[in-house]
Short mmCIF file of C-alpha atoms and ligand atoms in Angstrom, two decimals:
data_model
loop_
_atom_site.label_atom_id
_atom_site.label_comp_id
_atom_site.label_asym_id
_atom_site.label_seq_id
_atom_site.Cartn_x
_atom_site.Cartn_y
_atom_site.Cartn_z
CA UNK A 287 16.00 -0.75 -16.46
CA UNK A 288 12.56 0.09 -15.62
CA UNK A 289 12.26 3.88 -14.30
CA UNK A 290 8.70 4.68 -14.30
CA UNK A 291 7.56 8.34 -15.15
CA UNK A 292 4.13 10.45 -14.78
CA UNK A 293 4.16 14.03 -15.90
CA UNK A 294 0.45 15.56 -15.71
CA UNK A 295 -1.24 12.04 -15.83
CA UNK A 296 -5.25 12.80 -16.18
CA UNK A 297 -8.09 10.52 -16.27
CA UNK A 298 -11.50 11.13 -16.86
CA UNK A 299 -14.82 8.37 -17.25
CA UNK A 300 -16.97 10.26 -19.61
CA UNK A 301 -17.39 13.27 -18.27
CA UNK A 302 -15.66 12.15 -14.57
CA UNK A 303 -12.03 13.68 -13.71
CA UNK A 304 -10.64 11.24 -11.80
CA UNK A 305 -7.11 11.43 -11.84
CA UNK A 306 -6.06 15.15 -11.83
CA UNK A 307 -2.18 15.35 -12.96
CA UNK A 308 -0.13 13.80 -11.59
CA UNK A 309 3.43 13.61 -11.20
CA UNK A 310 5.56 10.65 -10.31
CA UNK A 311 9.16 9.83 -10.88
CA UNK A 312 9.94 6.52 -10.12
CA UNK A 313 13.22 4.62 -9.73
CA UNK A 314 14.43 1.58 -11.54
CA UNK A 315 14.29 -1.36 -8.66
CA UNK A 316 12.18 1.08 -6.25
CA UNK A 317 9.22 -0.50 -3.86
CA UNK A 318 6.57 2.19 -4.07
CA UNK A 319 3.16 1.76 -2.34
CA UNK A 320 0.07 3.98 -3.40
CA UNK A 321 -2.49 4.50 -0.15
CA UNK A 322 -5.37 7.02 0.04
CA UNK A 323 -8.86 6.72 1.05
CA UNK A 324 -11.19 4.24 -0.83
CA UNK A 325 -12.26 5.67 -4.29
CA UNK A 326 -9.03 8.18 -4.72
CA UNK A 327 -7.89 6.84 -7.95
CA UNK A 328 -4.99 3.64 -6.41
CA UNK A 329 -6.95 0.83 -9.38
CA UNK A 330 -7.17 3.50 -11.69
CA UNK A 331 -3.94 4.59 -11.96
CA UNK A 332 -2.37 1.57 -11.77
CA UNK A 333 -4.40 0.31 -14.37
CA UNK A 334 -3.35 3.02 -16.62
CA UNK A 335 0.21 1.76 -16.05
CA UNK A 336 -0.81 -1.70 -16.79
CA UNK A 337 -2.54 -0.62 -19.93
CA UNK A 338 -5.98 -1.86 -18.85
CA UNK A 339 -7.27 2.29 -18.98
CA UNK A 340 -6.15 4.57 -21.64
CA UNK A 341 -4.60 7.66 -20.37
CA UNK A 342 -7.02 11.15 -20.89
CA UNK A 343 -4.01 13.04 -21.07
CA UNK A 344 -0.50 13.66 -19.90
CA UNK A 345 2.63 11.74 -20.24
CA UNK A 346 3.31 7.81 -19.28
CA UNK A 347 6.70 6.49 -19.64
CA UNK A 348 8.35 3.13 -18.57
CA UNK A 349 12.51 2.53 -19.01
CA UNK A 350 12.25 6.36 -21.11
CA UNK A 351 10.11 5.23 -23.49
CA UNK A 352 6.58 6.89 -24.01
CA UNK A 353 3.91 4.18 -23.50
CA UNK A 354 0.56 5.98 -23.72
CA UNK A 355 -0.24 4.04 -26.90
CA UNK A 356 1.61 0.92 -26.38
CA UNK A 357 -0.08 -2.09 -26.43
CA UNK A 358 -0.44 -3.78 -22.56
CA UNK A 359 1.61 -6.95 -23.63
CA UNK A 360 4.39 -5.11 -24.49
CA UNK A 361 4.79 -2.37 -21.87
CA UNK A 362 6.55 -5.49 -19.53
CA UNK A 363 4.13 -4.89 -16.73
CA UNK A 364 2.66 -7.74 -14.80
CA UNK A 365 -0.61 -7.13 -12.65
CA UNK A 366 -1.33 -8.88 -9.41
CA UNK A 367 -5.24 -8.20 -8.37
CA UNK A 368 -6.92 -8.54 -4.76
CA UNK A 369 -8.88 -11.13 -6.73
CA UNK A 370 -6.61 -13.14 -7.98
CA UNK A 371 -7.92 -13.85 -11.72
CA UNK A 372 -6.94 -17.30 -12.33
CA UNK A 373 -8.47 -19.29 -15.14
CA UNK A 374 -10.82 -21.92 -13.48
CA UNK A 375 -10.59 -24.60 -16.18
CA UNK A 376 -6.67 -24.66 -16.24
CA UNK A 377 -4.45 -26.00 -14.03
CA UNK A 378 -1.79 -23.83 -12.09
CA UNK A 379 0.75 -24.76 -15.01
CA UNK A 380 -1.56 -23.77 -17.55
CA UNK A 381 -2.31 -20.82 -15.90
CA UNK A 382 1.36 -19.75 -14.98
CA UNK A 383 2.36 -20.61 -19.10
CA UNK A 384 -0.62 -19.26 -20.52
CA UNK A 385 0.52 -15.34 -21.01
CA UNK A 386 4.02 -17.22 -22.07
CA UNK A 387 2.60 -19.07 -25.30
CA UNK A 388 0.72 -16.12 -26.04
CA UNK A 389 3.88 -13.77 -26.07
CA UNK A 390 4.94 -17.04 -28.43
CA UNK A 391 7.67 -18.20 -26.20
CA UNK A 392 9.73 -21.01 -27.09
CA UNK A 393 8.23 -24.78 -24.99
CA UNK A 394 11.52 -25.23 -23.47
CA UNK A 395 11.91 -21.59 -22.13
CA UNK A 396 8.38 -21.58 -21.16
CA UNK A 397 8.85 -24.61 -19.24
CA UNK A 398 11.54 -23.24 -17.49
CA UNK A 399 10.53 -20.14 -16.39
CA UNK A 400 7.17 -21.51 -15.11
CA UNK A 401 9.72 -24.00 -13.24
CA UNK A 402 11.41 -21.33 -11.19
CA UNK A 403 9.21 -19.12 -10.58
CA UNK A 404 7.00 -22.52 -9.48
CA UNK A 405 10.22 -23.04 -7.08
CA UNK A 406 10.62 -19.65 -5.85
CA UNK A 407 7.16 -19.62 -4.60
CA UNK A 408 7.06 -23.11 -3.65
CA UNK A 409 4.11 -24.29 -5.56
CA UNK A 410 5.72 -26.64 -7.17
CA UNK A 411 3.80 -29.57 -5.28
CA UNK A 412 0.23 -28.25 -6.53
CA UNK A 413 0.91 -27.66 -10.45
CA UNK A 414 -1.37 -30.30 -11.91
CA UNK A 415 -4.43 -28.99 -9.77
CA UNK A 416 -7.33 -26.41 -10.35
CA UNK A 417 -7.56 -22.97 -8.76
CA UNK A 418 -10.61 -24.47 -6.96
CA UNK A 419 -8.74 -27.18 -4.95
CA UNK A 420 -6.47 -24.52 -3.57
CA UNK A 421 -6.52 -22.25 -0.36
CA UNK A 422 -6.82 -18.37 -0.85
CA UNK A 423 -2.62 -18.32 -0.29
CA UNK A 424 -1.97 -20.89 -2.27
CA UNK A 425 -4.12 -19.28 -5.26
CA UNK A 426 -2.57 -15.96 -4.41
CA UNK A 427 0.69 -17.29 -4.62
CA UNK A 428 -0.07 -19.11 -8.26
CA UNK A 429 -0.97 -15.60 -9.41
CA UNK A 430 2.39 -13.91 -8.28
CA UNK A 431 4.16 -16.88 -10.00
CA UNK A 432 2.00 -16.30 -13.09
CA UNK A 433 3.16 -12.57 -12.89
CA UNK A 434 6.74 -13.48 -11.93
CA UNK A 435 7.08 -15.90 -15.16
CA UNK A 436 6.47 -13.32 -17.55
CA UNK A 437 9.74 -11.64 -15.95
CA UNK A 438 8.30 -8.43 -15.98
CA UNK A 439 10.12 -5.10 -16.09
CA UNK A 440 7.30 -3.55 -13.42
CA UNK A 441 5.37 -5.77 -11.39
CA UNK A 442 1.98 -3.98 -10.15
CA UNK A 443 0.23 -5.37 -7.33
CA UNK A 444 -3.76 -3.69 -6.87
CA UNK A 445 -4.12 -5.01 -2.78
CA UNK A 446 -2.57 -8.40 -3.56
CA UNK A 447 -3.45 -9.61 0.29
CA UNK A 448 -7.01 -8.19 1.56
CA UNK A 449 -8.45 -11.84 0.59
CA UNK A 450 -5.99 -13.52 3.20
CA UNK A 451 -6.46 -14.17 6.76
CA UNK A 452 -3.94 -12.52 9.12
CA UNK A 453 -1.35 -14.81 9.50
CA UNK A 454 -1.35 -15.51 5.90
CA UNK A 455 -1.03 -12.23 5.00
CA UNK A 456 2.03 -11.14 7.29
CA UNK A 457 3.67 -14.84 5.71
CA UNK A 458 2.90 -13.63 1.72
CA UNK A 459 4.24 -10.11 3.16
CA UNK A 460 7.47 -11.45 3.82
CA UNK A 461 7.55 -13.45 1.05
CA UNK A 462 6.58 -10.28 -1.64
CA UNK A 463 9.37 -8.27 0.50
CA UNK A 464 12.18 -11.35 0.17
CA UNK A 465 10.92 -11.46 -3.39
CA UNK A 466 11.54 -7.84 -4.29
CA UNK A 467 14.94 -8.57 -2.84
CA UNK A 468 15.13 -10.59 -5.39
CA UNK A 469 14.39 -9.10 -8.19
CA UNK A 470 16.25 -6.14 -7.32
CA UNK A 471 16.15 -4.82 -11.21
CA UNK A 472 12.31 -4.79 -11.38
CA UNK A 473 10.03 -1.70 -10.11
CA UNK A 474 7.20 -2.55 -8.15
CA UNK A 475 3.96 -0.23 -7.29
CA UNK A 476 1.73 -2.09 -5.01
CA UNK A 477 -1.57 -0.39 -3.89
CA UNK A 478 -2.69 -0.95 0.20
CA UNK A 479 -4.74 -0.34 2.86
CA UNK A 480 -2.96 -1.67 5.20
CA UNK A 481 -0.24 0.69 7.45
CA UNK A 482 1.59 -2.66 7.83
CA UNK A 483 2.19 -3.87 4.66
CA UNK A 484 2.65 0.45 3.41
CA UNK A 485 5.34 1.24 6.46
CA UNK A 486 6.92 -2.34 5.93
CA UNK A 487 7.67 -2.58 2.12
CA UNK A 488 7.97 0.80 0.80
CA UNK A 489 10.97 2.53 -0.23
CA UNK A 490 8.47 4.90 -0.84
CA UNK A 491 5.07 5.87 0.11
CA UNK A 492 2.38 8.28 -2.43
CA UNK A 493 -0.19 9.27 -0.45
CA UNK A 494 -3.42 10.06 -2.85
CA UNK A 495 -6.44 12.56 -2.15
CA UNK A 496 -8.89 12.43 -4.42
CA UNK A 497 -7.08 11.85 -7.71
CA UNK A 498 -4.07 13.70 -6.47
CA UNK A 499 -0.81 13.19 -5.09
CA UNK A 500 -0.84 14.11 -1.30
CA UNK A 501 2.66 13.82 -0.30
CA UNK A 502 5.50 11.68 -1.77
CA UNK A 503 8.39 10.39 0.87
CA UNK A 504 9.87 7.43 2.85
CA UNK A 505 7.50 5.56 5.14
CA UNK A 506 9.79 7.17 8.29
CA UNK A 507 9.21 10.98 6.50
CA UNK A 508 5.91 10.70 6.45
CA UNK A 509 5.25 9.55 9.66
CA UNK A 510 7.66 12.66 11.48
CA UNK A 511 6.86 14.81 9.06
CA UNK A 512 3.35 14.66 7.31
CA UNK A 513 2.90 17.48 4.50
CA UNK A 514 -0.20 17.94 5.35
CA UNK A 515 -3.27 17.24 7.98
CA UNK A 516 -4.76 15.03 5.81
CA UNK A 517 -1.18 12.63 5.34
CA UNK A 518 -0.92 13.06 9.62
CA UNK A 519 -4.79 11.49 9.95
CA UNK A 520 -4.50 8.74 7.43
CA UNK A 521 -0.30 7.32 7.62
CA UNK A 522 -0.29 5.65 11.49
CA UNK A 523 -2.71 3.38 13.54
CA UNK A 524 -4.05 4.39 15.30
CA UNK A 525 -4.43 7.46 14.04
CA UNK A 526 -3.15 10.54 14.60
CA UNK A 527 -4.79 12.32 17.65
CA UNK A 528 -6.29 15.53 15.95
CA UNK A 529 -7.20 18.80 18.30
CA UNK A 530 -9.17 21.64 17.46
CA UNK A 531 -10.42 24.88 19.58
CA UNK A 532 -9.46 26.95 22.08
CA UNK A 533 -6.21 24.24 22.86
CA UNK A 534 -5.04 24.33 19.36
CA UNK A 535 -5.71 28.38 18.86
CA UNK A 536 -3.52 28.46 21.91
CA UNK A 537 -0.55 27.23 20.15
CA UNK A 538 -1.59 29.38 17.54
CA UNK A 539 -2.67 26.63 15.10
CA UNK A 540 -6.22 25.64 13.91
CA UNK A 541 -5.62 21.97 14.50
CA UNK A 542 -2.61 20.55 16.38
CA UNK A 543 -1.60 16.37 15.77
CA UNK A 544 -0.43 14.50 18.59
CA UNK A 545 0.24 10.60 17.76
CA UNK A 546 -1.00 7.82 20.71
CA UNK A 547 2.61 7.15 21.42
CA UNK A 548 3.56 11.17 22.26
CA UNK A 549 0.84 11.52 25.02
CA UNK A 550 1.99 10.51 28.50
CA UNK A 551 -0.15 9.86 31.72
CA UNK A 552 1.76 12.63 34.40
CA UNK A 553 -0.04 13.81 37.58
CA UNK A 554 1.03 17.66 36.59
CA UNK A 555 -0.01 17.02 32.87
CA UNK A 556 -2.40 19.80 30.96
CA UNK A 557 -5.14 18.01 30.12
CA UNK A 558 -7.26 16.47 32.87
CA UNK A 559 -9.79 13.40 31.36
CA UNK A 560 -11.66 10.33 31.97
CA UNK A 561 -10.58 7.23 30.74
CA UNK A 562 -13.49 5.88 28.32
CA UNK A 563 -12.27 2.27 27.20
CA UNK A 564 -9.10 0.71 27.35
CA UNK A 565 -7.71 -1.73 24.37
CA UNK A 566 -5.23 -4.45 25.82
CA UNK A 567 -3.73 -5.97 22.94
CA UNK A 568 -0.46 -7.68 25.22
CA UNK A 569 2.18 -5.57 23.28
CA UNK A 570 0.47 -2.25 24.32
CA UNK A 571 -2.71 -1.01 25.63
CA UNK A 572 -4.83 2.06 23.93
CA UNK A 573 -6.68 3.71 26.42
CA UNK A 574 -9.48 6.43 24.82
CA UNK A 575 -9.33 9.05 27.26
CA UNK A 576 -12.48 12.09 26.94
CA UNK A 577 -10.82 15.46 28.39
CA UNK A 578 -11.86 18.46 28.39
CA UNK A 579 -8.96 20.40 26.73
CA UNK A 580 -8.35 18.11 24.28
CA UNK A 581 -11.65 15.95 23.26
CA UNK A 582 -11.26 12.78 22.79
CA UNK A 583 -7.64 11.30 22.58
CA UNK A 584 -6.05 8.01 22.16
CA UNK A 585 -3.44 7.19 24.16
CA UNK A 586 -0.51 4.34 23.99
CA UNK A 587 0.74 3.48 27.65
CA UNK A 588 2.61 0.28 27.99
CA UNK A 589 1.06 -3.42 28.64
CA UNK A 590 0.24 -4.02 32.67
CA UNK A 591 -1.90 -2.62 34.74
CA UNK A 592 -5.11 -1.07 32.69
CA UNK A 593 -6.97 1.58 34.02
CA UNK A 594 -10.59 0.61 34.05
CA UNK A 595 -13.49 2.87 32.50
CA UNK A 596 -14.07 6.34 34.49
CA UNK A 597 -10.61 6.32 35.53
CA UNK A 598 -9.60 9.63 36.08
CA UNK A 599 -6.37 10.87 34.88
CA UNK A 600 -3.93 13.83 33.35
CA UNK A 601 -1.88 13.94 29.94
CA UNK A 602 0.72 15.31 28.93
CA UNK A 603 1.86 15.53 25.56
CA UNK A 604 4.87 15.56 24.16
CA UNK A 605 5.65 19.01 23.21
CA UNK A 606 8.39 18.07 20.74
CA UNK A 607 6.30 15.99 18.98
CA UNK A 608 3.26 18.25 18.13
CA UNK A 609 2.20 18.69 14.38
CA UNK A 610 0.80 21.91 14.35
CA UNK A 611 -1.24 23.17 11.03
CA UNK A 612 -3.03 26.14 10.06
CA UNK A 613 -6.56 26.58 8.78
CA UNK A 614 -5.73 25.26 5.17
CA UNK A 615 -4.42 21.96 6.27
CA UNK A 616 -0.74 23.12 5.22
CA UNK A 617 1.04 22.70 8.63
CA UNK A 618 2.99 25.49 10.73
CA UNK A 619 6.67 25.62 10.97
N1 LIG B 948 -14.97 2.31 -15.41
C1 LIG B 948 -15.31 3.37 -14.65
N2 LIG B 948 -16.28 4.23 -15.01
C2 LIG B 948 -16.60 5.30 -14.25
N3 LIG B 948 -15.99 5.59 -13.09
C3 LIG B 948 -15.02 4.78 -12.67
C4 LIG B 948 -14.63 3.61 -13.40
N4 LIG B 948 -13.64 3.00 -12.72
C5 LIG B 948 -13.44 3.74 -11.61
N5 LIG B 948 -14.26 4.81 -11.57
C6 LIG B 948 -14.30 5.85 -10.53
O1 LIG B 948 -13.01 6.37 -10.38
C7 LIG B 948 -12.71 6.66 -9.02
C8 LIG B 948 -11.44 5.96 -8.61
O2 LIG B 948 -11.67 4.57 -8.57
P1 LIG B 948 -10.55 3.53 -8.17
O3 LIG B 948 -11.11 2.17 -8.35
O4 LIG B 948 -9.31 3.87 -8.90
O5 LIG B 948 -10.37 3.86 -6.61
P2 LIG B 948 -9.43 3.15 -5.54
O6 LIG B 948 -8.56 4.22 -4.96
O7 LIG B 948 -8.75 1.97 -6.14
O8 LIG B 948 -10.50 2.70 -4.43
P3 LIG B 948 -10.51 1.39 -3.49
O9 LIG B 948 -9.57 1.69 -2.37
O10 LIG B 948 -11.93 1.34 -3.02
O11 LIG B 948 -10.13 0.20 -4.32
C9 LIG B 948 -13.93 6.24 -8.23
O12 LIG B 948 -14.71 7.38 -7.97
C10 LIG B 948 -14.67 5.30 -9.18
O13 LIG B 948 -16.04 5.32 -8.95
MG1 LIG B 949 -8.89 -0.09 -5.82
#
């Protein structure tokens, strides 16, 4: 069992705060993705986990045992980076049973872990060649195997797909979620930038500001109902339509939050604009819309006929389905 626990978690670089307490509590078997803006802390605190940073202060516990001081070999965490880390000069068999003879591993269970996990990633056909003659997914794919041998008890992933093209990526996406699946016993913390990959495979999200923890909840929670203005801009794309001025003081908020999808085009709506652009992307079109009430909004309206520029046009938005928050950020009930 591998429940994973923060209590006050600091990190400092010298004289740097980084990471400013933080408190996690995370279930054995749980899928939980860390997003937050470049430079927040994701690497960091994952890395702390890992055992690749020592902890400034606070409380780090894996399966109920303390691990600030434990050694990173034996805290059973296995690290997937963005850049793979593969040793050039071995093969992908060396590579997958390096970390194995190190932990001192008997050859015949070495060979069979690196066998299945080979299988279950099916790289099985490319384990006598270098990390050179393979693709970016194929050498991504040898370092999830790598991390999957070791049968770790948390599996950390620092953006495990950014190097991929797009298809790719949505393919090893699948794969990582099937995987998890899987390996239903092991905890996995996998760090994003990507709304897909966050909304997709978390059980749960942890939205970080700045070396703290924004708002913790389902992908679904945060989405409906976003802590805070800064969760509302940065979980959804496109983003959350933000309002300020005389519209918002209105409805007696200093910002109001209206997503693309809860904005309508209706003859009698509020806010009269000007269409500025229009994205067709054949599931749905974005049209950017300047008004005057309102600024500048995006707006989702269904695939077919796209208003061109200058169109002129009303919105309406959904009045159910307005985030309204105060002056702090905090938002209204
Ligand atoms: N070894 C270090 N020495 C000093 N400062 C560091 C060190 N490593 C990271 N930092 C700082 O700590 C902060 C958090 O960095 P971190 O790499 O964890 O961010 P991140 O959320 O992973 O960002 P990104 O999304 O760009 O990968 C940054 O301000 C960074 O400059
Ligand atoms: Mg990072």
């Amino acid at each position: 069992m591998a429940r994973v626990e923060l209590q006050a978690v600091r990190k400092s670089f010298g004289t740097v705060d980084v990471i400013h307490g933080i408190d996690l509590d995370l279930a054995s078997g749980e899928f939980v993705v860390f997003v937050g803006p470049s430079g927040c802390g994701k690497s960091t605190l994952l890395r702390m986990i890992a055992g690749l940073e020592d902890i400034s202060g606070g409380e780090l516990r894996i399966g109920g045992e303390k691990m600030n001081d434990v050694l990173p070999a034996k805290r059973g965490c296995a690290m997937v980076f963005q850049s793979y880390a593969l040793y050039p000069h071995m093969t992908v068999r060396e590579n997958m049973a390096f970390g194995l003879e190190q932990a001192r591993l008997s050859k015949r269970e070495i060979e069979e872990r690196v066998t299945q996990s080979a299988r279950m990633l099916q790289i099985d056909h490319l384990m006598d060649r270098k990390p050179k003659a393979l693709s970016g997914g194929q050498r991504q794919r040898v370092a999830i195997g790598r991390a999957i041998s070791r049968q770790p008890r948390v599996f950390l992933f620092d953006e495990p797909l950014s190097n991929l093209d797009a298809a790719l990526r949505v393919d090893t996406r699948i794969e990582i979620a099937a995987l998890h699946h899987r390996l239903h016993d092991t905890t996995m913390i996998y760090v994003t930038h990507d709304q897909v990959e966050a909304m997709t495979l978390a059980d749960r999200i942890v939205v970080l500001n700045a070396g703290k923890v924004e708002q913790v909840g389902t992908p679904m929670d945060l989405y409906e109902r976003p802590a805070s203005r800064f969760v509302a801009s940065f979980i959804g794309s496109p983003r959350m339509n933000l309002i300020e001025g005389a519209t918002a003081e209105a409805m007696g908020a200093a910002c109001v939050g209206i997503r693309p999808e809860h904005l309508h085009v209706a003859q009698d709506g509020p806010w009269a604009g000007k269409v500025v652009m229009a994205e067709a992307l054949g599931s749905d079109t974005f049209l950017h819309v300047e008004t005057a009430e309102a600024g500048r909004v995006v707006v989702r309206i269904p695939p077919g006929e796209t208003p061109t520029p200058g169109t002129a046009l009303h919105l309406a938005p959904d009045a159910a389905r307005l985030h309204r928050f105060g002056a702090d950020g905090a938002p209204l009930a």
